[in-house]
mmCIF file of C-alpha atoms in Angstrom:
data_model
loop_
_atom_site.group_PDB
_atom_site.id
_atom_site.type_symbol
_atom_site.label_atom_id
_atom_site.label_comp_id
_atom_site.label_asym_id
_atom_site.label_seq_id
_atom_site.Cartn_x
_atom_site.Cartn_y
_atom_site.Cartn_z
ATOM 1 C CA MET A 135 -16.561 140.373 101.677
ATOM 2 C CA SER A 136 -14.628 141.794 104.639
ATOM 3 C CA GLU A 137 -16.365 142.456 107.921
ATOM 4 C CA GLN A 138 -17.434 146.035 108.574
ATOM 5 C CA GLU A 139 -15.024 147.926 110.813
ATOM 6 C CA THR A 140 -16.490 148.702 114.231
ATOM 7 C CA THR A 141 -15.681 150.970 117.153
ATOM 8 C CA HIS A 142 -17.185 151.742 120.538
ATOM 9 C CA PHE A 143 -20.028 154.130 121.231
ATOM 10 C CA GLY A 144 -19.974 153.995 125.007
ATOM 11 C CA PHE A 145 -20.089 150.286 125.797
ATOM 12 C CA GLU A 146 -21.868 149.501 122.520
ATOM 13 C CA GLN A 147 -20.014 148.348 119.402
ATOM 14 C CA VAL A 148 -21.153 150.233 116.292
ATOM 15 C CA ALA A 149 -19.999 150.582 112.701
ATOM 16 C CA VAL A 150 -17.199 153.157 112.408
ATOM 17 C CA ASP A 151 -19.267 155.210 109.962
ATOM 18 C CA ASP A 152 -22.161 155.325 112.447
ATOM 19 C CA LYS A 153 -20.295 156.644 115.485
ATOM 20 C CA ALA A 154 -20.058 160.272 114.349
ATOM 21 C CA ARG A 155 -23.798 160.314 113.638
ATOM 22 C CA LYS A 156 -24.661 158.842 117.028
ATOM 23 C CA VAL A 157 -22.355 161.255 118.868
ATOM 24 C CA ALA A 158 -23.942 164.111 116.907
ATOM 25 C CA GLU A 159 -27.387 163.015 118.068
ATOM 26 C CA VAL A 160 -26.198 163.122 121.689
ATOM 27 C CA PHE A 161 -24.901 166.683 121.418
ATOM 28 C CA HIS A 162 -27.848 167.967 119.370
ATOM 29 C CA SER A 163 -29.984 166.674 122.241
ATOM 30 C CA VAL A 164 -28.032 168.267 125.095
ATOM 31 C CA ALA A 165 -26.737 171.497 123.500
ATOM 32 C CA SER A 166 -29.251 173.869 125.082
ATOM 33 C CA ARG A 167 -28.670 172.478 128.592
ATOM 34 C CA TYR A 168 -24.983 171.625 128.206
ATOM 35 C CA ASP A 169 -23.525 174.388 130.372
ATOM 36 C CA LEU A 170 -26.138 173.983 133.094
ATOM 37 C CA MET A 171 -25.508 170.241 133.233
ATOM 38 C CA ASN A 172 -21.739 170.783 133.419
ATOM 39 C CA ASP A 173 -22.211 172.988 136.464
ATOM 40 C CA LEU A 174 -24.548 170.499 138.119
ATOM 41 C CA MET A 175 -22.490 167.387 137.325
ATOM 42 C CA SER A 176 -19.212 168.832 138.570
ATOM 43 C CA CYS A 177 -20.574 171.232 141.215
ATOM 44 C CA GLY A 178 -18.847 173.949 139.197
ATOM 45 C CA VAL A 179 -15.406 172.335 139.401
ATOM 46 C CA HIS A 180 -15.222 172.069 135.584
ATOM 47 C CA ARG A 181 -14.522 175.801 135.560
ATOM 48 C CA LEU A 182 -11.355 175.234 137.623
ATOM 49 C CA TRP A 183 -10.268 172.387 135.327
ATOM 50 C CA LYS A 184 -10.665 174.642 132.286
ATOM 51 C CA ARG A 185 -8.853 177.526 133.951
ATOM 52 C CA PHE A 186 -5.935 175.168 134.676
ATOM 53 C CA ALA A 187 -5.890 174.048 131.036
ATOM 54 C CA ILE A 188 -5.848 177.611 129.751
ATOM 55 C CA ASN A 189 -2.964 178.479 132.063
ATOM 56 C CA LEU A 190 -1.161 175.394 130.757
ATOM 57 C CA VAL A 191 -1.457 176.633 127.173
ATOM 58 C CA GLY A 192 0.401 179.842 127.963
ATOM 59 C CA VAL A 193 -1.426 181.936 125.376
ATOM 60 C CA ARG A 194 0.192 185.258 124.475
ATOM 61 C CA ARG A 195 -1.131 188.485 122.958
ATOM 62 C CA GLY A 196 -1.404 188.169 119.199
ATOM 63 C CA ASP A 197 -1.500 184.354 119.169
ATOM 64 C CA ARG A 198 -3.690 182.372 116.796
ATOM 65 C CA VAL A 199 -5.479 179.648 118.800
ATOM 66 C CA LEU A 200 -7.758 176.789 117.764
ATOM 67 C CA ASP A 201 -10.364 175.831 120.376
ATOM 68 C CA LEU A 202 -11.224 172.419 118.957
ATOM 69 C CA ALA A 203 -14.478 170.702 119.947
ATOM 70 C CA GLY A 204 -15.037 174.063 121.611
ATOM 71 C CA GLY A 205 -18.776 173.562 121.923
ATOM 72 C CA THR A 206 -20.483 176.304 123.882
ATOM 73 C CA GLY A 207 -17.367 178.450 123.919
ATOM 74 C CA ASP A 208 -16.390 178.702 127.586
ATOM 75 C CA LEU A 209 -12.691 178.284 126.730
ATOM 76 C CA SER A 210 -12.962 180.574 123.710
ATOM 77 C CA VAL A 211 -14.282 183.424 125.855
ATOM 78 C CA ARG A 212 -11.152 183.329 128.012
ATOM 79 C CA LEU A 213 -8.787 182.671 125.114
ATOM 80 C CA ALA A 214 -10.152 185.580 123.056
ATOM 81 C CA ARG A 215 -9.478 187.974 125.909
ATOM 82 C CA LEU A 216 -5.942 186.638 126.310
ATOM 83 C CA VAL A 217 -4.930 186.899 122.630
ATOM 84 C CA GLY A 218 -6.300 190.438 122.387
ATOM 85 C CA PRO A 219 -7.494 192.342 119.323
ATOM 86 C CA LYS A 220 -4.441 191.406 117.241
ATOM 87 C CA GLY A 221 -4.827 187.700 117.949
ATOM 88 C CA CYS A 222 -7.448 185.246 116.769
ATOM 89 C CA VAL A 223 -9.383 182.360 118.287
ATOM 90 C CA VAL A 224 -11.089 179.825 116.031
ATOM 91 C CA LEU A 225 -13.968 178.130 117.836
ATOM 92 C CA SER A 226 -14.483 174.851 116.013
ATOM 93 C CA ASP A 227 -16.887 171.992 116.596
ATOM 94 C CA ILE A 228 -18.255 169.193 114.421
ATOM 95 C CA ASN A 229 -21.736 169.716 115.873
ATOM 96 C CA ALA A 230 -23.791 172.602 114.473
ATOM 97 C CA SER A 231 -26.038 172.847 117.552
ATOM 98 C CA MET A 232 -23.080 173.174 119.928
ATOM 99 C CA LEU A 233 -21.339 175.641 117.626
ATOM 100 C CA GLY A 234 -24.500 177.740 117.524
ATOM 101 C CA GLU A 235 -24.584 177.834 121.316
ATOM 102 C CA GLY A 236 -20.933 178.905 121.326
ATOM 103 C CA ARG A 237 -21.544 181.696 118.837
ATOM 104 C CA ARG A 238 -24.435 183.034 120.920
ATOM 105 C CA ARG A 239 -22.354 182.895 124.079
ATOM 106 C CA LEU A 240 -19.459 184.891 122.643
ATOM 107 C CA LEU A 241 -21.800 187.504 121.195
ATOM 108 C CA ASP A 242 -23.523 187.801 124.578
ATOM 109 C CA GLU A 243 -20.089 188.328 126.157
ATOM 110 C CA GLY A 244 -19.408 191.128 123.661
ATOM 111 C CA ILE A 245 -16.540 189.258 122.015
ATOM 112 C CA VAL A 246 -16.377 190.122 118.315
ATOM 113 C CA GLY A 247 -13.608 190.811 115.843
ATOM 114 C CA ASN A 248 -11.019 188.309 117.021
ATOM 115 C CA VAL A 249 -13.094 185.107 116.926
ATOM 116 C CA ALA A 250 -14.063 182.898 113.984
ATOM 117 C CA PHE A 251 -16.465 179.948 113.964
ATOM 118 C CA VAL A 252 -15.760 176.840 111.905
ATOM 119 C CA GLN A 253 -17.736 173.602 111.773
ATOM 120 C CA ALA A 254 -15.077 170.943 111.259
ATOM 121 C CA ASP A 255 -14.158 167.315 111.867
ATOM 122 C CA ALA A 256 -11.128 166.969 114.159
ATOM 123 C CA GLU A 257 -9.852 164.098 112.012
ATOM 124 C CA ARG A 258 -9.699 166.316 108.903
ATOM 125 C CA LEU A 259 -9.036 169.887 109.999
ATOM 126 C CA PRO A 260 -9.604 172.384 107.147
ATOM 127 C CA PHE A 261 -6.657 174.632 108.008
ATOM 128 C CA PRO A 262 -3.206 175.133 106.455
ATOM 129 C CA ASP A 263 -0.082 173.443 107.791
ATOM 130 C CA ASN A 264 1.778 175.296 110.564
ATOM 131 C CA HIS A 265 -1.111 177.701 111.153
ATOM 132 C CA PHE A 266 -1.838 177.884 114.906
ATOM 133 C CA ASP A 267 0.289 178.870 117.889
ATOM 134 C CA ALA A 268 -1.800 176.686 120.196
ATOM 135 C CA ILE A 269 -4.676 174.206 120.195
ATOM 136 C CA THR A 270 -7.022 173.310 123.030
ATOM 137 C CA ILE A 271 -9.477 170.431 123.083
ATOM 138 C CA ALA A 272 -11.514 170.091 126.273
ATOM 139 C CA PHE A 273 -13.730 167.062 126.849
ATOM 140 C CA GLY A 274 -13.948 166.360 123.129
ATOM 141 C CA LEU A 275 -11.232 163.863 122.241
ATOM 142 C CA ARG A 276 -13.047 160.884 123.739
ATOM 143 C CA ASN A 277 -15.899 161.414 121.250
ATOM 144 C CA VAL A 278 -13.601 161.272 118.215
ATOM 145 C CA THR A 279 -13.780 158.007 116.279
ATOM 146 C CA ARG A 280 -10.140 157.883 115.127
ATOM 147 C CA LYS A 281 -8.116 159.606 117.822
ATOM 148 C CA GLU A 282 -4.794 158.924 116.085
ATOM 149 C CA ALA A 283 -6.017 160.675 112.934
ATOM 150 C CA ALA A 284 -7.288 163.647 114.948
ATOM 151 C CA LEU A 285 -4.010 164.052 116.844
ATOM 152 C CA ALA A 286 -2.048 163.844 113.585
ATOM 153 C CA SER A 287 -4.304 166.525 112.115
ATOM 154 C CA MET A 288 -3.720 168.750 115.138
ATOM 155 C CA TRP A 289 0.038 168.271 114.852
ATOM 156 C CA ARG A 290 -0.091 169.259 111.169
ATOM 157 C CA VAL A 291 -1.862 172.578 111.724
ATOM 158 C CA LEU A 292 0.315 173.636 114.672
ATOM 159 C CA LYS A 293 3.266 175.925 114.046
ATOM 160 C CA PRO A 294 6.727 174.701 115.073
ATOM 161 C CA GLY A 295 6.990 175.629 118.734
ATOM 162 C CA GLY A 296 3.223 175.364 119.080
ATOM 163 C CA ARG A 297 1.556 173.479 121.903
ATOM 164 C CA LEU A 298 -1.495 171.290 122.306
ATOM 165 C CA VAL A 299 -3.448 170.948 125.551
ATOM 166 C CA VAL A 300 -5.953 168.095 125.883
ATOM 167 C CA LEU A 301 -8.303 168.293 128.861
ATOM 168 C CA GLU A 302 -10.267 165.094 129.277
ATOM 169 C CA PHE A 303 -11.859 162.743 131.741
ATOM 170 C CA SER A 304 -9.382 160.071 132.774
ATOM 171 C CA LYS A 305 -8.794 157.301 135.299
ATOM 172 C CA PRO A 306 -8.979 158.019 139.064
ATOM 173 C CA VAL A 307 -5.648 157.511 140.825
ATOM 174 C CA LEU A 308 -6.655 158.491 144.352
ATOM 175 C CA PRO A 309 -7.092 155.347 146.485
ATOM 176 C CA GLY A 310 -10.748 154.524 147.075
ATOM 177 C CA LEU A 311 -12.039 157.081 144.574
ATOM 178 C CA ALA A 312 -12.837 154.726 141.672
ATOM 179 C CA PRO A 313 -15.804 152.860 143.239
ATOM 180 C CA VAL A 314 -17.391 156.081 144.479
ATOM 181 C CA TYR A 315 -16.903 157.627 141.033
ATOM 182 C CA ASP A 316 -18.525 154.582 139.412
ATOM 183 C CA VAL A 317 -21.638 154.911 141.554
ATOM 184 C CA TYR A 318 -21.857 158.620 140.757
ATOM 185 C CA SER A 319 -21.295 158.076 137.018
ATOM 186 C CA PHE A 320 -23.744 155.261 136.421
ATOM 187 C CA ARG A 321 -26.499 156.161 138.887
ATOM 188 C CA VAL A 322 -26.418 159.894 139.560
ATOM 189 C CA LEU A 323 -25.457 161.256 136.107
ATOM 190 C CA PRO A 324 -28.281 159.557 134.167
ATOM 191 C CA LEU A 325 -30.746 160.663 136.850
ATOM 192 C CA LEU A 326 -29.550 164.274 136.571
ATOM 193 C CA GLY A 327 -29.802 164.017 132.806
ATOM 194 C CA LYS A 328 -33.376 162.797 133.082
ATOM 195 C CA LEU A 329 -34.449 165.454 135.587
ATOM 196 C CA VAL A 330 -32.713 168.471 134.034
ATOM 197 C CA ALA A 331 -32.382 167.695 130.322
ATOM 198 C CA ASP A 332 -35.052 164.982 129.979
ATOM 199 C CA ASP A 333 -32.304 162.808 128.482
ATOM 200 C CA ALA A 334 -30.918 160.016 130.639
ATOM 201 C CA ALA A 335 -29.471 158.130 127.645
ATOM 202 C CA SER A 336 -27.037 160.881 126.651
ATOM 203 C CA TYR A 337 -25.603 161.053 130.153
ATOM 204 C CA ARG A 338 -25.383 157.275 130.340
ATOM 205 C CA TYR A 339 -23.310 157.525 127.149
ATOM 206 C CA LEU A 340 -21.149 160.165 128.864
ATOM 207 C CA ALA A 341 -20.311 157.775 131.712
ATOM 208 C CA GLU A 342 -19.619 154.901 129.315
ATOM 209 C CA SER A 343 -17.487 157.010 126.955
ATOM 210 C CA ILE A 344 -15.298 158.080 129.883
ATOM 211 C CA ARG A 345 -14.622 154.438 130.769
ATOM 212 C CA MET A 346 -13.660 153.650 127.159
ATOM 213 C CA HIS A 347 -11.259 156.587 126.847
ATOM 214 C CA PRO A 348 -7.501 155.858 127.116
ATOM 215 C CA ASP A 349 -5.928 156.322 130.541
ATOM 216 C CA GLN A 350 -3.313 158.961 131.268
ATOM 217 C CA ASP A 351 -0.233 157.038 130.110
ATOM 218 C CA THR A 352 -1.945 155.565 127.047
ATOM 219 C CA LEU A 353 -3.046 159.000 125.888
ATOM 220 C CA LYS A 354 0.463 160.328 126.504
ATOM 221 C CA GLY A 355 1.717 157.585 124.184
ATOM 222 C CA LEU A 356 -0.821 158.520 121.501
ATOM 223 C CA LEU A 357 0.366 162.135 121.563
ATOM 224 C CA GLU A 358 3.963 161.000 121.216
ATOM 225 C CA GLN A 359 3.071 158.694 118.319
ATOM 226 C CA ALA A 360 1.447 161.665 116.560
ATOM 227 C CA GLY A 361 4.744 163.563 116.769
ATOM 228 C CA PHE A 362 4.312 165.662 119.896
ATOM 229 C CA GLU A 363 7.363 166.091 122.124
ATOM 230 C CA GLY A 364 7.861 166.976 125.766
ATOM 231 C CA VAL A 365 4.477 165.401 126.530
ATOM 232 C CA GLU A 366 3.404 165.577 130.150
ATOM 233 C CA TYR A 367 0.145 165.288 132.021
ATOM 234 C CA PHE A 368 -1.360 166.634 135.222
ATOM 235 C CA ASN A 369 -3.986 164.773 137.236
ATOM 236 C CA LEU A 370 -6.850 166.915 138.502
ATOM 237 C CA THR A 371 -9.384 165.964 141.183
ATOM 238 C CA GLY A 372 -7.677 162.670 141.912
ATOM 239 C CA GLY A 373 -7.316 161.739 138.234
ATOM 240 C CA ILE A 374 -11.000 162.074 137.357
ATOM 241 C CA VAL A 375 -9.688 164.582 134.824
ATOM 242 C CA ALA A 376 -6.212 164.909 133.322
ATOM 243 C CA ALA A 377 -4.627 167.728 131.316
ATOM 244 C CA HIS A 378 -2.034 166.644 128.742
ATOM 245 C CA ARG A 379 0.359 169.075 127.073
ATOM 246 C CA GLY A 380 2.648 168.415 124.127
ATOM 247 C CA TYR A 381 4.752 170.532 121.767
ATOM 248 C CA LYS A 382 5.533 170.518 118.068
ATOM 249 C CA PHE A 383 9.238 171.177 117.537
#
């Protein structure tokens, strides 16, 4: 009998089939406090990172855009306004709790008519080939079990000429930043999680998952292997976050 395939869940090795369940438990736990924690953890800077990513996409009126792992919908709000009434934004997330938060947010913002909500696995997107003008995935790729499969699925559903933007935590490149970032990640984040969300474990997983995610050049290579061309990346806040963009030609 062959050994069971494993993958990482933070620093822990788990069975491949168990990772999605464990990640789901994390996001079910934090969904109601997710936006508040993002503001606290980044001192609001995550809003600037997301604005940069949206500008990088270059969305036009009438475009059809997939906001993958879109969670509570902060990108979808901006994207829906950019594509206008003749465009469409699909807010998709594998986690029902996060998707529910996103739906409530868009309704509260008065955005109806040009947004759809789809619960879906990034590795097996339930959309036709050559369907979207653009795809965004912000702070979601590191939680995907098989990143290569997810990127291939994204490439498939993009139209020729379409573009993908991946916004994700990455590896600090500013001299002296890494040790300070480590202290913040492994001491401050779990404490914030405990005080605000009563969930230190989920934010310990956050710090560990960031360390296990591919660095800037490795992720660039994964996009290229999936078929994306003209791949480039932009370091933000000293490389704590990077935005990658690639095209399907």
